PDB file of C-alpha atoms and ligand atoms in Angstrom:
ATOM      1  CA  UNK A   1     -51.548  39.503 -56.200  1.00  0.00           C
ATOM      2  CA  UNK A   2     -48.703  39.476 -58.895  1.00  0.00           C
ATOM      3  CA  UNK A   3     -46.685  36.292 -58.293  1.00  0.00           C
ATOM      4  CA  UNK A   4     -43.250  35.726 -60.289  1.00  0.00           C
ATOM      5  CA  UNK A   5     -42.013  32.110 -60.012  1.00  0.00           C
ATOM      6  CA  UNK A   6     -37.860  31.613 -60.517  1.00  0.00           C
ATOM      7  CA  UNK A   7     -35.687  28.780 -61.087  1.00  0.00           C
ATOM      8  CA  UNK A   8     -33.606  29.154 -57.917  1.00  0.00           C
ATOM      9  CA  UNK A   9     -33.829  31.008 -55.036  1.00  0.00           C
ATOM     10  CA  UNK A  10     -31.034  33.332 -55.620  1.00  0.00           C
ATOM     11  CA  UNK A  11     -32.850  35.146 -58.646  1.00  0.00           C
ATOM     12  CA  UNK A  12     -35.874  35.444 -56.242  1.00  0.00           C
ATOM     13  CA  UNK A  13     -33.580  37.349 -53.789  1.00  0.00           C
ATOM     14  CA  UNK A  14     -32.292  39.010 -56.530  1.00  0.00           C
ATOM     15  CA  UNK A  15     -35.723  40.220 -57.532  1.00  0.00           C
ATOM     16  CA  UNK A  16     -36.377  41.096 -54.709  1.00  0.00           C
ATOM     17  CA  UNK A  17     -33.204  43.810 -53.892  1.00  0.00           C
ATOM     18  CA  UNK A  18     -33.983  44.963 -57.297  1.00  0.00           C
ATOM     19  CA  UNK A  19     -37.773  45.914 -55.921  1.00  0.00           C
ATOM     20  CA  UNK A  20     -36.174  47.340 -53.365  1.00  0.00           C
ATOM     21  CA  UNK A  21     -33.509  49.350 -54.921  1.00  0.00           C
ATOM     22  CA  UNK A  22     -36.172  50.564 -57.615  1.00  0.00           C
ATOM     23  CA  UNK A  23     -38.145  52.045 -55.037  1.00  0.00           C
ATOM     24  CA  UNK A  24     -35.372  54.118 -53.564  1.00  0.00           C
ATOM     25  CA  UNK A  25     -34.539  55.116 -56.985  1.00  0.00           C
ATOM     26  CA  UNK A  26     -38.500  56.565 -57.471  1.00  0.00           C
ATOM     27  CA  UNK A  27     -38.136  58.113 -54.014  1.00  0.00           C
ATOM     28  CA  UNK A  28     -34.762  58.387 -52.045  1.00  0.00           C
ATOM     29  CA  UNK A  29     -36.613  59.199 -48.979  1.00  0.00           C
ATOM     30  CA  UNK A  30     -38.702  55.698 -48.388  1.00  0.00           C
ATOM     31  CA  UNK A  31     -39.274  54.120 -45.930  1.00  0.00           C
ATOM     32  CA  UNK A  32     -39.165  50.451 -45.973  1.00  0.00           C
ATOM     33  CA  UNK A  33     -40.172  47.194 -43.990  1.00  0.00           C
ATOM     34  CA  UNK A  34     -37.879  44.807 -43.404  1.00  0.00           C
ATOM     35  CA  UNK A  35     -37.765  41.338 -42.128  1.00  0.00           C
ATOM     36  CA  UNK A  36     -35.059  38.994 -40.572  1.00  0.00           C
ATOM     37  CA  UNK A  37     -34.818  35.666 -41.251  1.00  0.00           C
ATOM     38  CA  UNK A  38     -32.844  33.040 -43.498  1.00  0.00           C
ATOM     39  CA  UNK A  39     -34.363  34.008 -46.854  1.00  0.00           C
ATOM     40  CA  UNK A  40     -33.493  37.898 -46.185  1.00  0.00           C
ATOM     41  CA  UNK A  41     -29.911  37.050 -45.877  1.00  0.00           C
ATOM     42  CA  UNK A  42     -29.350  36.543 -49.566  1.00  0.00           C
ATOM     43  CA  UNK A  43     -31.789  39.611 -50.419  1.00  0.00           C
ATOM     44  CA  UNK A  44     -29.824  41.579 -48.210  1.00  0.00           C
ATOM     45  CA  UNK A  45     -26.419  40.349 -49.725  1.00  0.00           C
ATOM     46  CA  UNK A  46     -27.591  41.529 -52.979  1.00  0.00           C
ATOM     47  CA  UNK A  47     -29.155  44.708 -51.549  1.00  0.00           C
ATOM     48  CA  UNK A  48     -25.103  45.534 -50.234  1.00  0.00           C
ATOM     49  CA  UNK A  49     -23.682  44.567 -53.940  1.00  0.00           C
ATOM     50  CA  UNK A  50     -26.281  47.171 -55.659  1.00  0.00           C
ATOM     51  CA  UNK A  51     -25.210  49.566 -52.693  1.00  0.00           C
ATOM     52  CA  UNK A  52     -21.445  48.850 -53.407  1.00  0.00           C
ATOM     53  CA  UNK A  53     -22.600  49.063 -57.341  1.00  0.00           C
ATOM     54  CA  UNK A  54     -24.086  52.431 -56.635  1.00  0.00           C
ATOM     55  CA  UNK A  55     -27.537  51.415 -57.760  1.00  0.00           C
ATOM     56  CA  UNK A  56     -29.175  51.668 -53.871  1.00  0.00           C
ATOM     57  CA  UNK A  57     -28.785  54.738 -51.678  1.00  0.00           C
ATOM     58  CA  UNK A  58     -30.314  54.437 -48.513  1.00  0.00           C
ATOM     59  CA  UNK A  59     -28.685  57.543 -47.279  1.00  0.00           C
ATOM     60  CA  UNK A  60     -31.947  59.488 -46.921  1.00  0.00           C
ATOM     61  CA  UNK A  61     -33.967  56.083 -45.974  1.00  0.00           C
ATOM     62  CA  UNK A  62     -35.832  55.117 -42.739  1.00  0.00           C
ATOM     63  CA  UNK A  63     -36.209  51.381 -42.174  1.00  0.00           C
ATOM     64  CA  UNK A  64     -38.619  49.311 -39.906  1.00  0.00           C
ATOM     65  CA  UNK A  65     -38.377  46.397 -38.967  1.00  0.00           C
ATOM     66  CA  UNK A  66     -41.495  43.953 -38.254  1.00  0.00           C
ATOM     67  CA  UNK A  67     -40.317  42.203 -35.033  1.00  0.00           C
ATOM     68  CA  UNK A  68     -37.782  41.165 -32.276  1.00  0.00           C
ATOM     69  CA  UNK A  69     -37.869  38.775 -29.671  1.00  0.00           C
ATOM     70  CA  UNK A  70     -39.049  39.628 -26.030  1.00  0.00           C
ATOM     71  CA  UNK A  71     -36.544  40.050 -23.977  1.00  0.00           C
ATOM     72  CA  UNK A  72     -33.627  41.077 -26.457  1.00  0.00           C
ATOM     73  CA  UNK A  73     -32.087  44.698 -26.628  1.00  0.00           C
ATOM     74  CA  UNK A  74     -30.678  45.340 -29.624  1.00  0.00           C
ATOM     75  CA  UNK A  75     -27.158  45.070 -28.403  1.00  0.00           C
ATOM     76  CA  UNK A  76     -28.249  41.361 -27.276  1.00  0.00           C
ATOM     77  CA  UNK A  77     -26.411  39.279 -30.010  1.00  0.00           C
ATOM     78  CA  UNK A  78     -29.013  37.193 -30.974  1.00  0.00           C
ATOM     79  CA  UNK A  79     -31.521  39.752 -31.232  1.00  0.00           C
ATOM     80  CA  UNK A  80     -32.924  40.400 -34.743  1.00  0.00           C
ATOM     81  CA  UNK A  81     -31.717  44.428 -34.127  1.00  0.00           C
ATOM     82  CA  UNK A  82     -27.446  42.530 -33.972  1.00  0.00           C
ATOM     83  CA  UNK A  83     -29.219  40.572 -37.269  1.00  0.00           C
ATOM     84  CA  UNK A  84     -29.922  43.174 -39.484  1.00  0.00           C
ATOM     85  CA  UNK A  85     -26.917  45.405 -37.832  1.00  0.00           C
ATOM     86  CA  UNK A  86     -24.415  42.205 -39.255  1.00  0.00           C
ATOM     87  CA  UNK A  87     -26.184  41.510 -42.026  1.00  0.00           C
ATOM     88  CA  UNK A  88     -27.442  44.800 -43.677  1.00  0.00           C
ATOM     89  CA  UNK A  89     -27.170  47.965 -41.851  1.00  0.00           C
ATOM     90  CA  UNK A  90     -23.293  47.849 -41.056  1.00  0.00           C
ATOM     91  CA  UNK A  91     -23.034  47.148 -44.673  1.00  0.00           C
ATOM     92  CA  UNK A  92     -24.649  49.966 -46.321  1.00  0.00           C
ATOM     93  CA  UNK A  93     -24.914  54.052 -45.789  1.00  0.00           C
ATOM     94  CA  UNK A  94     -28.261  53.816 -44.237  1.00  0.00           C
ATOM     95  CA  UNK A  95     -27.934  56.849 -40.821  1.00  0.00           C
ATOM     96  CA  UNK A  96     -28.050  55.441 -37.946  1.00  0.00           C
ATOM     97  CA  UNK A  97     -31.000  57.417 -36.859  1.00  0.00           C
ATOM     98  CA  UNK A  98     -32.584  56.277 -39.641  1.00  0.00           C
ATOM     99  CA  UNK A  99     -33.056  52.505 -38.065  1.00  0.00           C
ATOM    100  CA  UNK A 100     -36.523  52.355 -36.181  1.00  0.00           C
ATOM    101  CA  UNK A 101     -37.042  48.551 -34.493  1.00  0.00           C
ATOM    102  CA  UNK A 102     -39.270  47.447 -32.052  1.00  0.00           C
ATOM    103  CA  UNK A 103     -36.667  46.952 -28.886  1.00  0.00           C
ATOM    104  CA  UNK A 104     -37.556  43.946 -27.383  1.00  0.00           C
ATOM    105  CA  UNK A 105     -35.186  45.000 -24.263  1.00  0.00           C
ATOM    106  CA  UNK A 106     -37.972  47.737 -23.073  1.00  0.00           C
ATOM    107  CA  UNK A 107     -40.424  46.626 -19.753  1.00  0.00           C
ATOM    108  CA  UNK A 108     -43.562  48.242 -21.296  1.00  0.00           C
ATOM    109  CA  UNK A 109     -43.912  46.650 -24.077  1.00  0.00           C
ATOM    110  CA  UNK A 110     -47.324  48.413 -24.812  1.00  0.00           C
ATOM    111  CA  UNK A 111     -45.891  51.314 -24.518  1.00  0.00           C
ATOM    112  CA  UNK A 112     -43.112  49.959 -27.195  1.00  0.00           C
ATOM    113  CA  UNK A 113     -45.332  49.455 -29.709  1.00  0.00           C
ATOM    114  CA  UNK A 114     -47.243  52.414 -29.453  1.00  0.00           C
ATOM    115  CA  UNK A 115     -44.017  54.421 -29.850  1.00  0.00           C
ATOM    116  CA  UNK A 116     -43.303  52.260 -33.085  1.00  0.00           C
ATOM    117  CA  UNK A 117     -45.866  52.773 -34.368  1.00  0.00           C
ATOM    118  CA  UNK A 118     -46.178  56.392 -34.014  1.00  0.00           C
ATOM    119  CA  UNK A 119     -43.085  56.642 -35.460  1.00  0.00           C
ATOM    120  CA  UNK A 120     -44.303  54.580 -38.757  1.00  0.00           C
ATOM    121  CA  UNK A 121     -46.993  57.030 -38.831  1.00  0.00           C
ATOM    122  CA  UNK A 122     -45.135  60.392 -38.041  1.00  0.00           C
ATOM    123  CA  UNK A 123     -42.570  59.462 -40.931  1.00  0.00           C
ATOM    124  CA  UNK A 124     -45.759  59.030 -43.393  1.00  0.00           C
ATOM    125  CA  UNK A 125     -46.133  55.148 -43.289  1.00  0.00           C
ATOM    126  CA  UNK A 126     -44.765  52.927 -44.971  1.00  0.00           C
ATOM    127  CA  UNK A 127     -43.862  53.241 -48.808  1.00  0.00           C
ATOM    128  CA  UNK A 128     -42.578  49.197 -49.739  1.00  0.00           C
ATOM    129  CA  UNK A 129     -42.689  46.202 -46.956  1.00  0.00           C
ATOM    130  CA  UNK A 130     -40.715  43.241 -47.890  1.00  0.00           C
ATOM    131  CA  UNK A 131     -41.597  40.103 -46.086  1.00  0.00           C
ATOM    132  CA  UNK A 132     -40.953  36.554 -45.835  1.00  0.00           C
ATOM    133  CA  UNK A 133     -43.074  33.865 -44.415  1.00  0.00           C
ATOM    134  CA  UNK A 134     -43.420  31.448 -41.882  1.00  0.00           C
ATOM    135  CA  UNK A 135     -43.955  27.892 -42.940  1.00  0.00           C
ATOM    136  CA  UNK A 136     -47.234  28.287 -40.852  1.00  0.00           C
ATOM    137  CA  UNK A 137     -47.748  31.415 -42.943  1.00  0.00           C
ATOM    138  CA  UNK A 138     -47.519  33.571 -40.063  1.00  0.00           C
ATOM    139  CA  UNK A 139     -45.688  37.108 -41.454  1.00  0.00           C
ATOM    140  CA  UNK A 140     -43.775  39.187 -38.859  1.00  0.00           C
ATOM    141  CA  UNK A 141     -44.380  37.063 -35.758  1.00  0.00           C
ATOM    142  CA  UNK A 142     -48.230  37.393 -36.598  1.00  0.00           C
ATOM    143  CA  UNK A 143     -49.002  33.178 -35.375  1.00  0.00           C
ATOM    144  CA  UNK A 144     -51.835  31.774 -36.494  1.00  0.00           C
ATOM    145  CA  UNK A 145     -54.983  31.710 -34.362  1.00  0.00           C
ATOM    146  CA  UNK A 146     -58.316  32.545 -33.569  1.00  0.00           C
ATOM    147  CA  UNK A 147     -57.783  36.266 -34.191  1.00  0.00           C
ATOM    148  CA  UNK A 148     -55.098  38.576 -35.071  1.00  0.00           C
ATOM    149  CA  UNK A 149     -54.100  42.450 -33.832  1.00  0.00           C
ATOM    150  CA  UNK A 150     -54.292  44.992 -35.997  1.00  0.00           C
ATOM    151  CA  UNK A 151     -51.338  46.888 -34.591  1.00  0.00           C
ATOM    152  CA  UNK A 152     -48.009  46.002 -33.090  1.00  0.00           C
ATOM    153  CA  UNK A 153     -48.221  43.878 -29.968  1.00  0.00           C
ATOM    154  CA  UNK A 154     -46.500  41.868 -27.717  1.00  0.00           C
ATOM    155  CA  UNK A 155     -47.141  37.632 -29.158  1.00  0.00           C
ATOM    156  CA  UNK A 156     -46.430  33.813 -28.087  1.00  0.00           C
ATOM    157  CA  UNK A 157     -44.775  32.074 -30.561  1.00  0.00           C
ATOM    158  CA  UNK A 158     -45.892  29.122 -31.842  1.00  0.00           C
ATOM    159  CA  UNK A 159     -43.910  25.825 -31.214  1.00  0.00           C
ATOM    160  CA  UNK A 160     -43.112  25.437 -34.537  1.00  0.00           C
ATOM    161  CA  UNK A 161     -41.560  29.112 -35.255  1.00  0.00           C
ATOM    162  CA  UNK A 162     -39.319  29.007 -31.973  1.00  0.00           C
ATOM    163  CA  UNK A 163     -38.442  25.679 -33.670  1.00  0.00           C
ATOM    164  CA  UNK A 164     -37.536  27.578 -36.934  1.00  0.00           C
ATOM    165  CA  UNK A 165     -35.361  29.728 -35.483  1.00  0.00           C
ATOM    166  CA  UNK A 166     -33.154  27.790 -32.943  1.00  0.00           C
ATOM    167  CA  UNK A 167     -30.340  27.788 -35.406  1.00  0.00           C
ATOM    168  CA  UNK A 168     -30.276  31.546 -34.316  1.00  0.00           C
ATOM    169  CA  UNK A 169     -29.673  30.381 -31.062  1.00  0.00           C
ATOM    170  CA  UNK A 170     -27.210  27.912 -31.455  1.00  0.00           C
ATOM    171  CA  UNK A 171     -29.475  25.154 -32.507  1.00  0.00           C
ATOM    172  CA  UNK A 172     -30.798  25.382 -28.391  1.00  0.00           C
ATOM    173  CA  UNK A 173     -35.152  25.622 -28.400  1.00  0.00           C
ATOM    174  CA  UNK A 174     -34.800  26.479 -24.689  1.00  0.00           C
ATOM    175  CA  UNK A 175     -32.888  29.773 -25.882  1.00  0.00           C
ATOM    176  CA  UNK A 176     -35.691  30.809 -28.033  1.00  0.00           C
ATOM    177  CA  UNK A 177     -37.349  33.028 -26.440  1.00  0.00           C
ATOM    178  CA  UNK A 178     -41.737  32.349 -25.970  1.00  0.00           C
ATOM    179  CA  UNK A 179     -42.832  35.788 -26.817  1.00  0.00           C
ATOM    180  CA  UNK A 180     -41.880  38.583 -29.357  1.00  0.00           C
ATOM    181  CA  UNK A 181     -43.009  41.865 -30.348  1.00  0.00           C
ATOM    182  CA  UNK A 182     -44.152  42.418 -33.916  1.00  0.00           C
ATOM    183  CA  UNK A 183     -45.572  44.628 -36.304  1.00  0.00           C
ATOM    184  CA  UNK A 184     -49.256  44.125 -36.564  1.00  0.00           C
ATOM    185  CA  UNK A 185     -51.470  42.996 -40.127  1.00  0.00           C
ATOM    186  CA  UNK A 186     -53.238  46.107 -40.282  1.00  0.00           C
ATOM    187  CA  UNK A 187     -50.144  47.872 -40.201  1.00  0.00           C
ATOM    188  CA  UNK A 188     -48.822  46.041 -42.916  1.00  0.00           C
ATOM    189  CA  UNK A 189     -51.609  46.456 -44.695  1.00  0.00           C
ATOM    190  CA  UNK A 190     -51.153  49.875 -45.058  1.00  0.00           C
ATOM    191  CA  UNK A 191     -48.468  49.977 -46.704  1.00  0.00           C
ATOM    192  CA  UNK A 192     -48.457  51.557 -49.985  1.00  0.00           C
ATOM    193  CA  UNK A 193     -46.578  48.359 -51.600  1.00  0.00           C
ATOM    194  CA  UNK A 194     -45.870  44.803 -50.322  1.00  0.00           C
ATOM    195  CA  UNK A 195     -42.998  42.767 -51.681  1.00  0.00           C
ATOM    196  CA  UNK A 196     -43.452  38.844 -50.325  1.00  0.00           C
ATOM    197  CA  UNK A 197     -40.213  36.447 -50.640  1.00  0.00           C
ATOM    198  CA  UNK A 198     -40.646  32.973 -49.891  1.00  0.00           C
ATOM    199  CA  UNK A 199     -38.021  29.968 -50.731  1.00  0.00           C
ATOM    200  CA  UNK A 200     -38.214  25.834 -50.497  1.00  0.00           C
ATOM    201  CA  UNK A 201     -40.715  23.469 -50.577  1.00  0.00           C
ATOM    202  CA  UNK A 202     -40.946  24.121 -46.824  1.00  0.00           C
ATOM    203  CA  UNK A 203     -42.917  27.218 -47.489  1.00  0.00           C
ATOM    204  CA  UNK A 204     -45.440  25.731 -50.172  1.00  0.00           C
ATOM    205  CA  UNK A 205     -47.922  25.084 -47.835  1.00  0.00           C
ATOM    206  CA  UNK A 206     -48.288  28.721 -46.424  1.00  0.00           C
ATOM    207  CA  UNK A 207     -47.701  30.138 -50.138  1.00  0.00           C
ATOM    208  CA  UNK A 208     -50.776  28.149 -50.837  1.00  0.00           C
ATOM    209  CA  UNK A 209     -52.974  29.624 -48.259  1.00  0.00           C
ATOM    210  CA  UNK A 210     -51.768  33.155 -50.697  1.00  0.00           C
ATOM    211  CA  UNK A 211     -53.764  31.942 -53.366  1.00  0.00           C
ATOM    212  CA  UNK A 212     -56.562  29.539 -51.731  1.00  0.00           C
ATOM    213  CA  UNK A 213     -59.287  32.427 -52.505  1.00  0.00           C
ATOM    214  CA  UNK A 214     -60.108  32.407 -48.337  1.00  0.00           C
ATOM    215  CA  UNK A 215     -59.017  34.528 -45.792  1.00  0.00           C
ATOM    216  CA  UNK A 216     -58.258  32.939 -42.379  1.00  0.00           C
ATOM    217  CA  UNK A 217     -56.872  34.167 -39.031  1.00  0.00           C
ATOM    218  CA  UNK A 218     -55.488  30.767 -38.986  1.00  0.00           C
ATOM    219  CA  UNK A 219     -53.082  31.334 -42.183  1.00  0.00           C
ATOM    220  CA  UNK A 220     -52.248  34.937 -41.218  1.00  0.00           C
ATOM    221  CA  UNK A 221     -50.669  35.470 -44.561  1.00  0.00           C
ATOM    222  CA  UNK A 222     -53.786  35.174 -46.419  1.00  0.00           C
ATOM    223  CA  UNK A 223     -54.898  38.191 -45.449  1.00  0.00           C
ATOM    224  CA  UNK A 224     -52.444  39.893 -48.056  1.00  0.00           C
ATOM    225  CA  UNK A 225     -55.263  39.313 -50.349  1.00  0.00           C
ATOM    226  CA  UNK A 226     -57.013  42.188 -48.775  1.00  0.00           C
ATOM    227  CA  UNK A 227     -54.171  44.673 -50.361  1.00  0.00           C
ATOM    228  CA  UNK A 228     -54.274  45.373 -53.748  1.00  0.00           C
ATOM    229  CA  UNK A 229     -50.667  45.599 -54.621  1.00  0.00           C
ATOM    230  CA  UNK A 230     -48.538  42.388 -53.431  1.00  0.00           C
ATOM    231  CA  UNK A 231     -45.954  40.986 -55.349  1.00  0.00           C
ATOM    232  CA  UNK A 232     -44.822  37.151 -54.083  1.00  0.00           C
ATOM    233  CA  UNK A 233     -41.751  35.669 -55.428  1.00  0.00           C
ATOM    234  CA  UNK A 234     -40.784  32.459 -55.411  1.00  0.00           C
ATOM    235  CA  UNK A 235     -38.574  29.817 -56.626  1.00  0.00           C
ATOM    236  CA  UNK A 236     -40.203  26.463 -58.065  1.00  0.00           C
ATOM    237  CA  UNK A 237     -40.499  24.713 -54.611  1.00  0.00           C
ATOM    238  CA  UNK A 238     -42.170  27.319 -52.827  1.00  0.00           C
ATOM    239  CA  UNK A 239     -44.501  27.398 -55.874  1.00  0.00           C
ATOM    240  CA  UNK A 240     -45.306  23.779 -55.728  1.00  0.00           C
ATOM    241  CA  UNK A 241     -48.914  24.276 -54.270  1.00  0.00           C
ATOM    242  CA  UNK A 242     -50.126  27.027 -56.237  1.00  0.00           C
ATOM    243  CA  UNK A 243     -53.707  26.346 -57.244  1.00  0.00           C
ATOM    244  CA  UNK A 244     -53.606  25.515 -61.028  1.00  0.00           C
ATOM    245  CA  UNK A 245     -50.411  25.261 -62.887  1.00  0.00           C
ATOM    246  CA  UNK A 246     -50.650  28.710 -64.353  1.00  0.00           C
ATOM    247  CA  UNK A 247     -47.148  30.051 -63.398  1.00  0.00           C
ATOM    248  CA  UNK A 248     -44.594  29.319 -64.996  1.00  0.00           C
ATOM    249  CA  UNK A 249     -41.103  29.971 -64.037  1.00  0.00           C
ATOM    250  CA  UNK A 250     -39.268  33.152 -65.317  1.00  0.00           C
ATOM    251  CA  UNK A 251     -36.258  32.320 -68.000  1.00  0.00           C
TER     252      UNK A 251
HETATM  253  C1  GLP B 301     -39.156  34.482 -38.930  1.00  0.00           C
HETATM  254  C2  GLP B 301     -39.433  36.003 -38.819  1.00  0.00           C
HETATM  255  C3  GLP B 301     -40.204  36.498 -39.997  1.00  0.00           C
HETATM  256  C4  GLP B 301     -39.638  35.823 -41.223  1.00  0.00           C
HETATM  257  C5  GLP B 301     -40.053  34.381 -41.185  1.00  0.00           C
HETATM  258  C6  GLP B 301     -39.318  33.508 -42.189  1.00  0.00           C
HETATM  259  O1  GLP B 301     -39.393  33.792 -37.759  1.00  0.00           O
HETATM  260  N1  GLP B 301     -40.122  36.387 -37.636  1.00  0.00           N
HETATM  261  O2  GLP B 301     -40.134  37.897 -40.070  1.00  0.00           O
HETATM  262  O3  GLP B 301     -40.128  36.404 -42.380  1.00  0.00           O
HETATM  263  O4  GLP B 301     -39.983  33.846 -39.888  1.00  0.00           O
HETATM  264  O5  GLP B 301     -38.058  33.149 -41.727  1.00  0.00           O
HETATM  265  P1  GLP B 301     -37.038  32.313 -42.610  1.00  0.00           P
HETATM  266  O6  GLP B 301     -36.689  33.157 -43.766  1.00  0.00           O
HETATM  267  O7  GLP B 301     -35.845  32.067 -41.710  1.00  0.00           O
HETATM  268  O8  GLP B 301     -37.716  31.057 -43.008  1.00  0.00           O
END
């Protein structure tokens, strides 16, 4: 794994639009992972300026994104489909056809998944998936556990990630919903390229596991080390529990 360290979280964000905008450069036609959360927003604000800039065309693009909530349809407005519409998609020239999400609004959600991913796999798979991270290192809504699903599936969420993302929901955990849908690890894992963002000291623990030389159902993100090109960017508090002091912070 190729980890860059950065003074502040906005030149990790940075980095990352700029991995993502190089790749779309190399080939217009990619298609790309996405995640939601709080450190995408300022990856995704950047991603708009290069757009705006005319350094990222996403016009021949397909993006996936690597879970929703159960129970949401993408016109709910709390559903990570309204997230990415608000903060990303309505922003750029990406077609709307060109948009693939797991709708959390369907009632067979095996079904779902299967359609999601046959669509990953009918457009060629995935060419660059940019994550973030849980601070209990789970990676789409992969929680930790005794084992994990290879493909996308239908999940409980863990206590702690419906507490993460209340502010989504007005700050309300009864709003969170229990369950989600999300990408499985094996299907991340075949993507040709990951791209790992993780920001504050709140995720220094589940960087860690990154870099702990074991790989544990219990810290799903671990098993990145299985893929043999992963770049992780951080800024200096998610870097805090790195094994040995050997990275030092970009100028
Ligand atoms: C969320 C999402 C993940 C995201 C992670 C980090 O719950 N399901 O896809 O990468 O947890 O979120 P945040 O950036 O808000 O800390």
């Amino acid at each position: 794994m190729n980890v860059r360290v950065f003074r502040t979280s906005e030149e990790a964000a940075h980095a990352a639009a700029s991995a993502v905008a190089a790749q779309l450069r190399r080939k217009p036609g990619s298609k790309l992972g996405l995640p939601t959360g709080r450190t995408s927003l300022a990856v995704y604000d950047e991603l708009v300026r290069l757009h705006e800039a005319g350094a990222a065309d996403f016009s021949r693009a397909h993006t996936f994104n690597v879970d929703e909530f159960v129970g949401l349809s993408c016109r709910h407005p709390r559903s990570f489909c309204s997230f990415m519409e608000q903060h990303l998609f309505g922003r750029i020239n990406l077609p709307p056809a060109h948009v693939h999400f797991l709708n959390g609004g369907t009632q067979d959600h095996d079904e779902e998944c299967r359609r999601f991913e046959g669509e990953i796999a009918g457009l060629g798979g995935l060419d660059l998936l940019l994550l973030g991270i849980g601070g209990n290192a789970h990676i789409g809504f992969n929680e930790p556990g005794r084992s994990l699903r290879p493909r996308s599936h239908r999940t409980r969420l863990a206590l702690e990630t419906r507490r993460a993302n209340a502010p989504l929901f007005d700050g309300r955990l009864q709003a969170v919903p229990r369950e989600a849908l999300t990408m499985g690890i094996g299907t991340m894992l075949d993507a040709r390229a990951i791209v790992l963002i993780a920001t504050g000291r709140s995720k220094a623990r589940a960087v860690g596991s990154m870099f702990a030389g074991r790989l544990s159902t219990d810290q799903p993100a671990s098993l990145l080390q299985l893929h043999r090109s992963v770049e992780v960017l951080l800024d200096l508090p998610a870097a805090e529990k790195l094994p040995e002091s050997g990275f030092d912070a970009e100028a």
